[in-house]
Coordinates of C-alpha atoms (C1' of nucleotides) in Angstrom, one line a residue:
Chain H
M1 CA 190.5 116.9 -145.9
P2 CA 193.3 115.6 -142.6
E3 CA 195.6 114.0 -142.5
L4 CA 198.9 114.3 -140.2
P5 CA 200.2 117.5 -141.3
E6 CA 196.9 119.0 -140.8
V7 CA 196.4 117.2 -137.4
E8 CA 199.2 118.0 -136.4
T9 CA 199.0 122.0 -137.4
V10 CA 195.3 121.6 -135.0
R11 CA 197.5 120.6 -132.4
R12 CA 200.4 122.8 -131.9
V13 CA 197.3 125.4 -132.1
L14 CA 196.0 124.0 -129.7
Q15 CA 198.5 123.2 -127.3
E16 CA 200.2 126.3 -127.6
R17 CA 196.9 128.3 -126.6
Y18 CA 195.6 125.9 -124.1
A19 CA 198.2 123.6 -122.8
G20 CA 197.6 123.7 -119.0
K21 CA 194.0 125.6 -119.2
T22 CA 190.9 123.4 -117.4
V23 CA 188.2 123.0 -119.6
T24 CA 184.8 124.2 -117.7
A25 CA 182.0 122.3 -120.0
V26 CA 181.4 120.0 -122.1
A27 CA 178.3 119.6 -125.3
L28 CA 177.8 116.7 -127.4
G29 CA 176.3 117.7 -131.0
K30 CA 172.9 116.5 -132.0
P31 CA 172.6 112.9 -131.4
T32 CA 172.3 112.0 -135.0
F33 CA 175.9 112.4 -134.5
Y34 CA 176.6 109.3 -133.1
R35 CA 175.7 105.9 -132.7
A36 CA 177.2 105.6 -129.0
P37 CA 177.6 109.2 -127.0
P38 CA 180.7 109.2 -126.2
L39 CA 179.7 109.7 -122.3
A40 CA 183.2 108.2 -121.5
A41 CA 185.3 111.0 -123.3
I42 CA 182.4 113.6 -121.3
K43 CA 183.6 112.3 -118.1
I44 CA 186.9 112.6 -118.5
L45 CA 187.4 116.0 -120.2
T46 CA 184.5 118.4 -117.6
G47 CA 186.7 120.1 -114.9
G48 CA 189.7 118.0 -115.9
V49 CA 193.1 119.7 -116.3
I50 CA 194.5 120.0 -120.4
A51 CA 198.2 118.1 -119.6
A52 CA 198.5 118.4 -123.4
F53 CA 197.3 117.9 -127.5
R54 CA 199.1 115.2 -128.6
R55 CA 198.2 113.0 -132.3
R56 CA 199.0 109.9 -133.2
G57 CA 198.2 109.8 -136.9
K58 CA 195.8 111.6 -138.1
Y59 CA 194.6 111.5 -134.2
L60 CA 194.3 114.5 -132.2
I61 CA 194.4 113.4 -128.7
V62 CA 193.1 116.0 -125.3
V63 CA 195.8 114.4 -122.6
I64 CA 193.2 115.4 -118.7
E65 CA 196.2 115.6 -116.2
G66 CA 195.7 112.4 -114.0
R67 CA 192.3 111.3 -116.0
G68 CA 193.6 109.3 -119.1
E69 CA 193.0 111.1 -122.8
V70 CA 190.6 111.4 -125.3
I71 CA 190.9 110.8 -129.2
F72 CA 189.5 113.0 -131.6
H73 CA 189.1 111.8 -135.5
L74 CA 188.4 114.9 -137.8
G75 CA 187.7 112.3 -141.1
M76 CA 187.3 113.7 -143.8
S77 CA 185.7 116.8 -143.3
G78 CA 185.8 117.5 -139.9
R79 CA 187.1 121.3 -138.0
I80 CA 188.3 122.8 -135.0
T81 CA 187.6 125.9 -134.9
I82 CA 188.0 128.7 -131.8
G83 CA 184.1 130.2 -131.4
G84 CA 182.7 130.0 -134.8
E85 CA 178.4 129.0 -135.4
S86 CA 177.4 126.1 -138.1
P87 CA 174.7 123.5 -138.2
H88 CA 177.7 120.4 -137.8
V89 CA 178.4 120.4 -134.5
R90 CA 179.7 117.2 -133.2
F91 CA 181.6 118.4 -129.8
Q92 CA 181.8 121.6 -128.0
M93 CA 184.5 122.3 -124.9
W94 CA 185.2 125.4 -122.9
I95 CA 187.8 126.7 -121.9
G96 CA 187.9 128.9 -120.6
T97 CA 185.3 131.3 -121.7
E98 CA 186.5 129.9 -125.6
A99 CA 184.3 127.9 -127.1
L100 CA 186.0 124.4 -128.8
R101 CA 184.0 123.3 -131.5
F102 CA 184.5 120.4 -134.0
H103 CA 182.3 120.9 -137.3
D104 CA 182.0 117.1 -138.9
S105 CA 179.2 117.9 -142.2
R106 CA 180.4 115.1 -143.0
R107 CA 180.4 113.2 -140.0
F108 CA 183.0 110.5 -140.9
G109 CA 184.9 112.2 -137.3
R110 CA 184.8 110.7 -134.4
V111 CA 185.0 111.2 -130.5
G112 CA 186.2 108.0 -128.2
C113 CA 188.7 107.3 -126.0
L114 CA 190.1 104.1 -127.8
L115 CA 192.6 104.1 -130.4
P116 CA 193.6 101.9 -132.8
D117 CA 196.0 99.9 -133.4
L118 CA 198.0 102.5 -136.0
G119 CA 201.5 101.7 -137.9
P120 CA 204.8 103.7 -137.4
E121 CA 203.9 106.9 -138.8
P122 CA 207.0 107.9 -141.8
L123 CA 208.4 110.2 -139.3
D124 CA 208.9 107.6 -136.7
T125 CA 212.8 106.5 -136.4
A126 CA 210.9 103.6 -136.8
F127 CA 210.0 104.1 -140.5
T128 CA 212.9 103.2 -141.8
A129 CA 213.3 101.9 -145.9
D130 CA 213.9 98.2 -144.0
Y131 CA 210.5 98.6 -142.9
L132 CA 208.7 99.4 -145.8
W133 CA 210.8 97.0 -148.0
K134 CA 209.5 93.8 -145.8
L135 CA 206.0 95.5 -145.8
L136 CA 205.8 95.7 -149.3
R137 CA 207.6 92.7 -150.5
K138 CA 205.4 90.2 -150.5
R139 CA 202.2 91.7 -151.1
T140 CA 199.9 91.6 -154.1
A141 CA 197.8 94.9 -153.1
P142 CA 198.0 98.6 -154.6
V143 CA 201.9 100.3 -153.2
K144 CA 198.9 103.5 -152.3
A145 CA 196.4 100.9 -150.6
L146 CA 199.1 99.4 -148.4
I147 CA 200.9 103.0 -147.6
M148 CA 197.3 104.6 -146.9
D149 CA 196.5 101.5 -144.4
Q150 CA 196.9 103.2 -141.5
K151 CA 197.8 99.8 -139.1
L152 CA 200.6 99.7 -141.6
I153 CA 202.0 103.1 -141.9
A154 CA 200.2 106.7 -140.1
G155 CA 199.2 109.2 -141.4
L156 CA 199.5 109.6 -145.5
G157 CA 195.8 109.7 -146.6
N158 CA 195.2 110.2 -150.2
I159 CA 196.9 113.6 -150.8
Y160 CA 200.2 112.5 -149.5
A161 CA 200.4 109.0 -150.6
T162 CA 199.5 110.1 -154.3
E163 CA 202.7 113.1 -153.4
A164 CA 204.4 110.7 -151.7
L165 CA 204.9 108.2 -154.9
H166 CA 204.9 111.0 -157.5
A167 CA 208.7 112.1 -155.9
A168 CA 209.6 108.6 -155.3
K169 CA 208.3 107.8 -159.0
V170 CA 205.9 104.7 -158.6
R171 CA 202.8 104.6 -160.3
P172 CA 200.2 103.4 -157.4
G173 CA 198.1 100.9 -159.0
R174 CA 201.4 98.8 -158.9
A175 CA 201.9 96.2 -156.5
G176 CA 203.6 96.2 -153.1
K177 CA 206.2 93.2 -154.0
S178 CA 206.6 94.9 -157.8
L179 CA 208.5 97.7 -156.3
S180 CA 213.1 97.0 -156.5
R181 CA 214.8 98.1 -153.4
A182 CA 215.9 101.0 -154.3
E183 CA 211.9 102.1 -155.7
V184 CA 211.4 101.2 -152.0
E185 CA 214.2 103.0 -150.4
K186 CA 213.3 106.6 -152.7
L187 CA 210.3 106.1 -151.3
A188 CA 210.1 105.7 -147.8
V189 CA 212.2 109.1 -148.0
A190 CA 209.3 110.3 -150.1
C191 CA 206.8 109.2 -147.3
R192 CA 209.4 110.8 -144.8
D193 CA 210.1 114.6 -147.0
I194 CA 206.8 115.1 -147.9
L195 CA 204.6 114.4 -144.3
S196 CA 207.4 116.8 -142.5
R197 CA 206.8 119.5 -145.6
G198 CA 203.2 119.3 -145.1
V199 CA 203.6 120.0 -141.2
E200 CA 206.1 123.0 -142.6
A201 CA 203.4 124.4 -143.9
G202 CA 200.5 124.1 -142.0
G203 CA 199.0 122.0 -144.1
A204 CA 196.9 121.9 -147.5
T205 CA 194.6 123.6 -148.5
L206 CA 192.5 123.0 -151.4
D207 CA 189.9 124.3 -152.8
D208 CA 187.6 121.7 -153.2
E209 CA 188.9 121.1 -149.3
A210 CA 189.3 123.4 -147.7
F211 CA 191.4 123.3 -144.9
L212 CA 192.1 125.9 -142.3
D213 CA 193.4 125.7 -138.3
P214 CA 191.7 126.7 -135.0
L215 CA 192.9 130.1 -135.8
G216 CA 191.3 130.4 -139.9
R217 CA 194.8 130.4 -140.7
P218 CA 194.6 128.5 -144.6
G219 CA 198.3 126.1 -145.1
R220 CA 200.6 126.7 -147.8
M221 CA 201.6 122.7 -148.7
Q222 CA 198.9 123.2 -151.9
M223 CA 201.6 125.3 -153.6
G224 CA 203.8 122.0 -153.3
V225 CA 201.3 119.7 -154.6
M226 CA 202.2 117.8 -158.0
V227 CA 199.9 115.5 -159.8
Y228 CA 196.4 115.9 -156.8
G229 CA 193.7 117.9 -158.3
R230 CA 196.0 118.5 -160.6
E231 CA 195.7 118.5 -164.9
K232 CA 199.6 118.7 -165.3
C233 CA 202.6 117.7 -163.5
G234 CA 204.2 119.8 -161.9
T235 CA 207.2 118.6 -162.2
C236 CA 206.9 118.2 -166.3
G237 CA 204.3 120.0 -167.8
G238 CA 202.5 116.4 -168.8
P239 CA 198.7 115.5 -168.3
V240 CA 198.0 114.0 -164.8
I241 CA 196.0 110.4 -165.3
G242 CA 192.9 110.5 -163.6
T243 CA 190.4 107.4 -162.4
R244 CA 187.9 107.1 -159.8
K245 CA 187.3 104.5 -157.3
S246 CA 190.4 102.0 -158.5
I247 CA 193.1 101.4 -156.0
G248 CA 191.6 100.4 -153.0
G249 CA 187.9 101.8 -153.7
R250 CA 189.3 105.7 -154.5
A251 CA 190.1 108.1 -156.7
S252 CA 194.2 107.6 -158.1
A253 CA 196.2 110.1 -159.7
Y254 CA 199.9 109.6 -161.2
C255 CA 201.9 111.2 -163.8
P256 CA 202.2 108.4 -166.8
S257 CA 205.8 110.2 -167.8
C258 CA 207.3 110.4 -164.4
Q259 CA 205.6 107.4 -162.6
L260 CA 206.6 104.4 -163.6
Chain V
dA1 C1' 196.7 86.7 -143.0
dC2 C1' 194.6 88.9 -147.1
dG3 C1' 192.4 91.5 -150.8
dA4 C1' 188.2 93.3 -152.3
dG5 C1' 184.2 95.3 -152.0
dT6 C1' 181.0 98.3 -149.3
dA7 C1' 178.4 101.4 -146.3
dC8 C1' 178.6 105.3 -144.0
dC9 C1' 177.5 111.0 -144.6
dT10 C1' 176.5 115.1 -147.4
dG11 C1' 177.8 119.2 -149.6
dG12 C1' 178.8 120.5 -154.1
dC13 C1' 178.1 119.8 -159.1
dA14 C1' 176.6 117.8 -163.3
dG15 C1' 173.6 116.6 -166.7
dC16 C1' 168.2 116.9 -167.7
Chain Z
dT1 C1' 165.2 126.8 -161.9
dG2 C1' 165.4 123.0 -159.6
dC3 C1' 165.2 117.9 -159.5
dT4 C1' 168.5 113.6 -159.3
dG5 C1' 172.0 111.0 -158.4
dC6 C1' 176.4 110.3 -158.1
dC7 C1' 181.5 111.1 -155.8
dA8 C1' 184.3 112.5 -152.6
dG9 C1' 186.3 111.0 -148.2
dG10 C1' 188.5 107.5 -144.0
dT11 C1' 187.4 103.6 -141.7
dA12 C1' 185.6 99.5 -139.3
dC13 C1' 183.2 96.2 -141.0
dT14 C1' 182.3 91.4 -144.3
dC15 C1' 183.1 88.2 -147.3
dG16 C1' 186.3 84.6 -150.5

DNA sequence: ACGAGTACCTGGCAGC
DNA sequence: TGCTGCCAGGTACTCG
């Protein structure tokens, strides 16, 4: 599922290819994709000149010169392609002769104009060990649920949160406030590190969550995954404990030997 | 304010 | 084979 590195990978392709170009037409997918059709987004995009593709957390933002911004969230199954047919097109826009399509088979994606409240991103300078410490210090919720809360930290989903906790040697079910200052410092570094490695690798393309960029290219981050979706820990080779729906209603995985 | 739970949605797969 | 039913995921919502 697209988390920060996957969305950033998409953004870079689109920025390189379409910045400065004009959106000649826009079309919505079937009405069943929308509770309310994103009319404001259509108005901003149609005939507009693309100033830039930006990103905030897992949100992809199209900035149109002199008009405003349109926000895309890929949900868990969202994919952006250039051309390419599917029965699951939520949204499409034409740039010159090319059709940029947003496919959304599980319909968890969003198109709109409002960006929700989001915390700092681990790659921001505002994200420090001190920030994370203050965030976790008094919380009883599982640390994994907290670092996946986009209002607190923007960009981590299940894969990268799982991997960051593994790198920091902290079990996902630990209460936020149970982490020592040293563990919080390791976790802050791990969050930053795992996302920058993900971006560098062009995202993670796991078997069941086949992320591809708009040109159809897979990422390489799956090579660096140590626990998520694995039976054996990539660090020590011991068995990975998988639990379903246990933390924040989500599946979790950790290595009981590497993580305390 | 916080934490827990649930709805949303459908492709894929386990189990019958 | 064909069916049923569960499950994955992120976000937005409710409830206590």
